[in-house]
mmCIF file of C-alpha atoms in Angstrom:
data_model
loop_
_atom_site.group_PDB
_atom_site.id
_atom_site.type_symbol
_atom_site.label_atom_id
_atom_site.label_comp_id
_atom_site.label_asym_id
_atom_site.label_seq_id
_atom_site.Cartn_x
_atom_site.Cartn_y
_atom_site.Cartn_z
ATOM 1 C CA ASN U 1 96.314 182.879 109.047
ATOM 2 C CA ALA U 2 97.949 180.249 106.858
ATOM 3 C CA ASP U 3 101.106 180.195 108.974
ATOM 4 C CA VAL U 4 99.457 178.067 111.647
ATOM 5 C CA MET U 5 98.165 175.055 109.763
ATOM 6 C CA GLN U 6 95.264 173.036 111.052
ATOM 7 C CA ASN U 7 93.871 169.983 109.367
ATOM 8 C CA PRO U 8 91.480 168.790 108.445
ATOM 9 C CA ARG U 9 89.363 171.922 107.995
ATOM 10 C CA HIS U 10 86.203 169.886 108.350
ATOM 11 C CA LEU U 11 85.818 166.511 110.034
ATOM 12 C CA VAL U 12 82.712 164.388 110.304
ATOM 13 C CA ARG U 13 82.623 161.499 112.750
ATOM 14 C CA ARG U 14 79.928 159.113 113.884
ATOM 15 C CA ARG U 15 79.201 158.801 117.568
ATOM 16 C CA GLY U 16 81.727 156.506 119.216
ATOM 17 C CA GLN U 17 84.515 157.102 116.681
ATOM 18 C CA GLU U 18 87.799 158.838 117.360
ATOM 19 C CA ALA U 19 88.681 162.303 116.097
ATOM 20 C CA ARG U 20 92.256 163.454 115.565
ATOM 21 C CA LEU U 21 92.889 167.134 114.965
ATOM 22 C CA ARG U 22 96.300 168.332 113.879
ATOM 23 C CA CYS U 23 98.029 171.650 114.342
ATOM 24 C CA SER U 24 101.368 172.683 112.870
ATOM 25 C CA PRO U 25 102.575 175.855 114.585
ATOM 26 C CA MET U 26 104.361 178.705 112.891
ATOM 27 C CA LYS U 27 107.980 178.050 112.128
ATOM 28 C CA GLY U 28 110.045 178.676 115.212
ATOM 29 C CA HIS U 29 107.085 178.559 117.590
ATOM 30 C CA SER U 30 107.331 176.012 120.366
ATOM 31 C CA HIS U 31 104.192 176.929 122.336
ATOM 32 C CA VAL U 32 100.800 175.620 121.242
ATOM 33 C CA TYR U 33 97.351 176.358 122.621
ATOM 34 C CA TRP U 34 94.045 174.663 121.841
ATOM 35 C CA TYR U 35 90.658 176.341 122.133
ATOM 36 C CA ARG U 36 87.132 175.076 121.522
ATOM 37 C CA GLN U 37 84.292 177.168 120.168
ATOM 38 C CA LEU U 38 80.869 175.704 120.755
ATOM 39 C CA PRO U 39 78.005 177.003 118.578
ATOM 40 C CA GLU U 40 77.046 180.584 119.465
ATOM 41 C CA GLU U 41 79.721 180.771 122.158
ATOM 42 C CA GLY U 42 83.155 182.296 122.491
ATOM 43 C CA LEU U 43 86.386 180.354 122.446
ATOM 44 C CA LYS U 44 87.208 178.400 125.574
ATOM 45 C CA PHE U 45 90.784 177.497 126.502
ATOM 46 C CA MET U 46 91.513 173.798 126.575
ATOM 47 C CA VAL U 47 95.232 173.126 126.872
ATOM 48 C CA TYR U 48 98.669 174.715 126.579
ATOM 49 C CA LEU U 49 101.629 172.650 125.444
ATOM 50 C CA GLN U 50 105.298 173.113 124.823
ATOM 51 C CA LYS U 51 107.377 170.605 122.938
ATOM 52 C CA GLU U 52 106.858 167.226 124.635
ATOM 53 C CA ASN U 53 105.195 168.797 127.688
ATOM 54 C CA ILE U 54 101.673 169.648 128.783
ATOM 55 C CA ILE U 55 101.920 172.891 130.736
ATOM 56 C CA ASP U 56 98.268 173.670 131.506
ATOM 57 C CA GLU U 57 95.358 171.355 130.777
ATOM 58 C CA SER U 58 92.870 173.032 133.088
ATOM 59 C CA GLY U 59 90.332 173.443 130.279
ATOM 60 C CA MET U 60 90.403 169.865 129.040
ATOM 61 C CA PRO U 61 87.438 167.612 129.775
ATOM 62 C CA LYS U 62 88.526 164.908 132.208
ATOM 63 C CA GLU U 63 87.626 162.024 129.955
ATOM 64 C CA ARG U 64 88.061 161.160 126.286
ATOM 65 C CA PHE U 65 90.201 164.208 125.439
ATOM 66 C CA SER U 66 93.994 164.216 125.203
ATOM 67 C CA ALA U 67 96.641 166.378 123.574
ATOM 68 C CA GLU U 68 100.267 166.020 122.678
ATOM 69 C CA PHE U 69 102.999 168.055 121.047
ATOM 70 C CA PRO U 70 105.851 165.696 120.179
ATOM 71 C CA LYS U 71 109.432 166.670 119.527
ATOM 72 C CA GLU U 72 108.834 166.152 115.821
ATOM 73 C CA GLY U 73 105.575 166.740 113.995
ATOM 74 C CA PRO U 74 102.357 168.595 114.699
ATOM 75 C CA SER U 75 100.395 168.915 117.890
ATOM 76 C CA ILE U 76 97.496 166.478 118.067
ATOM 77 C CA LEU U 77 94.184 166.912 119.863
ATOM 78 C CA ARG U 78 92.544 163.536 120.208
ATOM 79 C CA ILE U 79 88.930 162.928 121.127
ATOM 80 C CA GLN U 80 87.943 159.347 121.794
ATOM 81 C CA GLN U 81 84.399 157.992 121.527
ATOM 82 C CA VAL U 82 82.993 161.257 120.248
ATOM 83 C CA VAL U 83 79.499 162.385 121.224
ATOM 84 C CA ARG U 84 77.205 164.957 119.612
ATOM 85 C CA GLY U 85 78.190 167.517 122.243
ATOM 86 C CA ASP U 86 81.769 167.442 120.917
ATOM 87 C CA SER U 87 80.609 169.126 117.698
ATOM 88 C CA ALA U 88 82.430 172.438 117.659
ATOM 89 C CA ALA U 89 85.196 174.422 116.015
ATOM 90 C CA TYR U 90 88.613 173.656 117.472
ATOM 91 C CA PHE U 91 91.254 176.337 117.107
ATOM 92 C CA CYS U 92 94.959 176.085 117.615
ATOM 93 C CA ALA U 93 97.270 179.016 118.294
ATOM 94 C CA SER U 94 101.032 179.205 118.595
ATOM 95 C CA SER U 95 103.580 181.598 120.006
ATOM 96 C CA ASP U 96 107.333 181.882 120.258
ATOM 97 C CA THR U 97 107.630 182.745 123.959
ATOM 98 C CA PRO U 98 105.574 181.973 127.055
ATOM 99 C CA GLY U 99 104.927 185.632 127.705
ATOM 100 C CA SER U 100 103.189 186.128 124.401
ATOM 101 C CA THR U 101 99.696 185.916 125.792
ATOM 102 C CA SER U 102 99.644 189.279 127.529
ATOM 103 C CA ARG U 103 101.282 190.905 124.516
ATOM 104 C CA GLY U 104 98.726 189.440 122.159
ATOM 105 C CA SER U 105 101.383 187.664 120.162
ATOM 106 C CA TYR U 106 99.365 184.580 119.489
ATOM 107 C CA THR U 107 98.831 183.417 115.917
ATOM 108 C CA PHE U 108 95.659 181.438 115.346
ATOM 109 C CA GLY U 109 94.970 178.775 112.766
ATOM 110 C CA SER U 110 91.772 178.611 110.724
ATOM 111 C CA GLY U 111 90.303 175.875 112.863
ATOM 112 C CA THR U 112 88.852 172.404 112.428
ATOM 113 C CA ARG U 113 85.073 172.128 112.349
ATOM 114 C CA LEU U 114 84.117 168.823 113.917
ATOM 115 C CA THR U 115 80.629 167.477 113.314
ATOM 116 C CA VAL U 116 79.482 164.373 115.147
ATOM 117 C CA VAL U 117 76.536 162.599 113.531
ATOM 118 C CA GLY G 1 86.963 183.680 137.880
ATOM 119 C CA ASN G 2 87.749 185.939 134.959
ATOM 120 C CA SER G 3 85.037 186.570 132.396
ATOM 121 C CA VAL G 4 84.205 188.755 129.413
ATOM 122 C CA THR G 5 80.735 189.861 128.365
ATOM 123 C CA GLN G 6 80.001 191.267 124.926
ATOM 124 C CA MET G 7 76.869 192.850 123.597
ATOM 125 C CA GLU G 8 74.554 190.365 121.984
ATOM 126 C CA GLY G 9 74.544 190.154 118.242
ATOM 127 C CA PRO G 10 74.103 190.033 115.428
ATOM 128 C CA VAL G 11 74.626 193.672 114.542
ATOM 129 C CA THR G 12 73.645 194.958 111.109
ATOM 130 C CA LEU G 13 74.619 198.433 109.933
ATOM 131 C CA SER G 14 74.739 200.386 106.730
ATOM 132 C CA GLU G 15 78.046 201.391 105.202
ATOM 133 C CA GLU G 16 79.575 204.539 106.763
ATOM 134 C CA ALA G 17 77.556 204.129 109.970
ATOM 135 C CA PHE G 18 79.149 204.513 113.404
ATOM 136 C CA LEU G 19 79.934 201.272 115.199
ATOM 137 C CA THR G 20 80.075 200.452 118.897
ATOM 138 C CA ILE G 21 80.400 196.933 120.246
ATOM 139 C CA ASN G 22 80.270 196.844 124.026
ATOM 140 C CA CYS G 23 82.607 194.725 126.103
ATOM 141 C CA THR G 24 82.870 194.506 129.882
ATOM 142 C CA TYR G 25 85.084 192.251 131.927
ATOM 143 C CA THR G 26 85.573 190.775 135.375
ATOM 144 C CA ALA G 27 89.121 190.032 136.396
ATOM 145 C CA THR G 28 91.502 190.062 139.300
ATOM 146 C CA GLY G 29 94.538 192.253 138.998
ATOM 147 C CA TYR G 30 95.302 194.162 135.830
ATOM 148 C CA PRO G 31 94.625 192.107 132.735
ATOM 149 C CA SER G 32 95.561 192.929 129.173
ATOM 150 C CA LEU G 33 92.569 193.444 126.900
ATOM 151 C CA PHE G 34 92.164 192.536 123.257
ATOM 152 C CA TRP G 35 89.818 192.651 120.316
ATOM 153 C CA TYR G 36 90.114 189.825 117.803
ATOM 154 C CA VAL G 37 88.361 189.606 114.445
ATOM 155 C CA GLN G 38 87.336 186.447 112.604
ATOM 156 C CA TYR G 39 86.566 186.726 108.914
ATOM 157 C CA PRO G 40 84.502 183.952 107.307
ATOM 158 C CA GLY G 41 86.398 180.686 107.087
ATOM 159 C CA GLU G 42 89.501 182.065 108.768
ATOM 160 C CA GLY G 43 91.133 181.996 112.176
ATOM 161 C CA LEU G 44 91.187 184.822 114.649
ATOM 162 C CA GLN G 45 93.359 187.852 113.992
ATOM 163 C CA LEU G 46 94.420 190.344 116.605
ATOM 164 C CA LEU G 47 92.746 193.665 115.831
ATOM 165 C CA LEU G 48 93.989 195.794 118.726
ATOM 166 C CA LYS G 49 95.071 195.578 122.333
ATOM 167 C CA ALA G 50 95.624 197.595 125.500
ATOM 168 C CA THR G 51 97.790 196.501 128.386
ATOM 169 C CA LYS G 52 97.006 199.033 131.104
ATOM 170 C CA ALA G 53 94.295 201.410 132.271
ATOM 171 C CA ASP G 54 93.548 204.391 129.995
ATOM 172 C CA ASP G 55 95.528 202.877 127.119
ATOM 173 C CA LYS G 56 93.846 203.220 123.748
ATOM 174 C CA GLY G 57 94.350 200.488 121.193
ATOM 175 C CA SER G 58 93.768 201.346 117.540
ATOM 176 C CA ASN G 59 94.065 199.673 114.159
ATOM 177 C CA LYS G 60 92.351 199.964 110.762
ATOM 178 C CA GLY G 61 90.125 202.775 112.030
ATOM 179 C CA PHE G 62 88.957 200.776 115.062
ATOM 180 C CA GLU G 63 89.606 202.041 118.575
ATOM 181 C CA ALA G 64 89.045 200.797 122.113
ATOM 182 C CA THR G 65 90.023 202.379 125.439
ATOM 183 C CA TYR G 66 90.857 200.385 128.571
ATOM 184 C CA ARG G 67 88.499 201.789 131.227
ATOM 185 C CA LYS G 68 89.356 200.376 134.619
ATOM 186 C CA GLU G 69 86.688 202.344 136.467
ATOM 187 C CA THR G 70 83.912 200.834 134.350
ATOM 188 C CA THR G 71 85.767 197.570 133.567
ATOM 189 C CA SER G 72 85.043 198.124 129.886
ATOM 190 C CA PHE G 73 86.813 197.944 126.540
ATOM 191 C CA HIS G 74 84.231 199.002 123.980
ATOM 192 C CA LEU G 75 85.124 198.761 120.293
ATOM 193 C CA GLU G 76 84.329 201.757 118.079
ATOM 194 C CA LYS G 77 84.725 202.770 114.467
ATOM 195 C CA GLY G 78 83.546 206.028 112.984
ATOM 196 C CA SER G 79 82.627 204.817 109.514
ATOM 197 C CA VAL G 80 82.277 201.111 108.790
ATOM 198 C CA GLN G 81 82.804 199.433 105.441
ATOM 199 C CA VAL G 82 81.347 196.292 103.916
ATOM 200 C CA SER G 83 84.747 194.639 104.371
ATOM 201 C CA ASP G 84 84.391 195.029 108.159
ATOM 202 C CA SER G 85 81.731 192.303 108.155
ATOM 203 C CA ALA G 86 83.078 189.624 110.499
ATOM 204 C CA VAL G 87 82.766 188.235 114.016
ATOM 205 C CA TYR G 88 84.448 190.330 116.702
ATOM 206 C CA PHE G 89 85.693 188.861 119.985
ATOM 207 C CA CYS G 90 86.701 190.723 123.100
ATOM 208 C CA ALA G 91 89.253 188.900 125.248
ATOM 209 C CA LEU G 92 91.458 189.315 128.289
ATOM 210 C CA SER G 93 94.629 187.794 129.594
ATOM 211 C CA ASP G 94 95.883 187.870 133.136
ATOM 212 C CA GLN G 95 99.466 188.945 133.519
ATOM 213 C CA GLY G 96 101.580 185.850 133.526
ATOM 214 C CA ALA G 97 98.723 183.656 132.356
ATOM 215 C CA GLN G 98 99.107 181.599 129.231
ATOM 216 C CA LYS G 99 95.529 181.676 128.088
ATOM 217 C CA LEU G 100 92.936 184.089 126.803
ATOM 218 C CA VAL G 101 89.393 184.419 128.126
ATOM 219 C CA PHE G 102 86.971 185.303 125.329
ATOM 220 C CA GLY G 103 83.563 186.870 125.120
ATOM 221 C CA GLN G 104 80.913 185.099 123.107
ATOM 222 C CA GLY G 105 81.567 187.112 119.950
ATOM 223 C CA THR G 106 79.486 189.640 118.043
ATOM 224 C CA ARG G 107 78.621 189.031 114.396
ATOM 225 C CA LEU G 108 78.739 192.270 112.427
ATOM 226 C CA THR G 109 77.186 192.646 108.976
ATOM 227 C CA ILE G 110 77.628 195.823 106.969
ATOM 228 C CA ASN G 111 75.245 196.407 104.084
ATOM 229 C CA PRO G 112 76.224 198.587 101.127
#
C-alpha cells in the first residue's frame, strides 16, 4: 500500500524521549485515521482527523499522545516521554469521504514499528 | 460496546487444504463487516466486505457470509495456496461511524 506513506518504518526510542510518526495520505484524501497494534492484538482506533481538525480522538490516551493534520504536510502522531508500553505498530489510513468507513474504502499505510528501549 | 472475536491462531495448513477462520461480533444496529489481510511488512488490504445480513463477500477465492442470526462472518477458501500466508483480520464498522473495530488477527501459514 505505497499510496499511503508512513515514515519512518521503524523507530527506536529510549524511555523518556519523544516519538514523531508521519503519515502522508493518498493524493486527494483529506481524512486520516490512526490505529495502534499492540503485540499479539488487533488494531485499535486512536484518532480521526480532517485537515486542520480533530474529529474523533476517543481512542487516544489522555496523556502524552497528540495528533495533528495541518493544512500543508503530513499528519503527525506525537508521543511524548515514551514508555515501554508504547512499543507497538502504528498504522495510518486515509479516505476521500467521511462515509468511507462503512464502504471499506480506507487505504492503509505499511505502518511504523515503534520500539522503546 | 462493539467487539470482534476471531479464532485463535496461528493456523498452519498444507497447500490445497480447505480454510475456515471463524469470526463473531457484538454490535448494536447493523454494522458492515470486513476481512482485511496483512502480508509481511505491508499495511492492511481490504479482502472482502458485506454490508447487510445474508450478503456474501468474495475475492481471490475467499468468501464470507454475513450471518445476523449467529452474529458471524467466517472466512472460507476451498483450496489455499502458499501465497495466502498472511495475517487475517475481521473487522466491523457501525453505520455512520468513522472507525473500524478489529479482531485480534489470525496468522495463517500455508506449507507447500
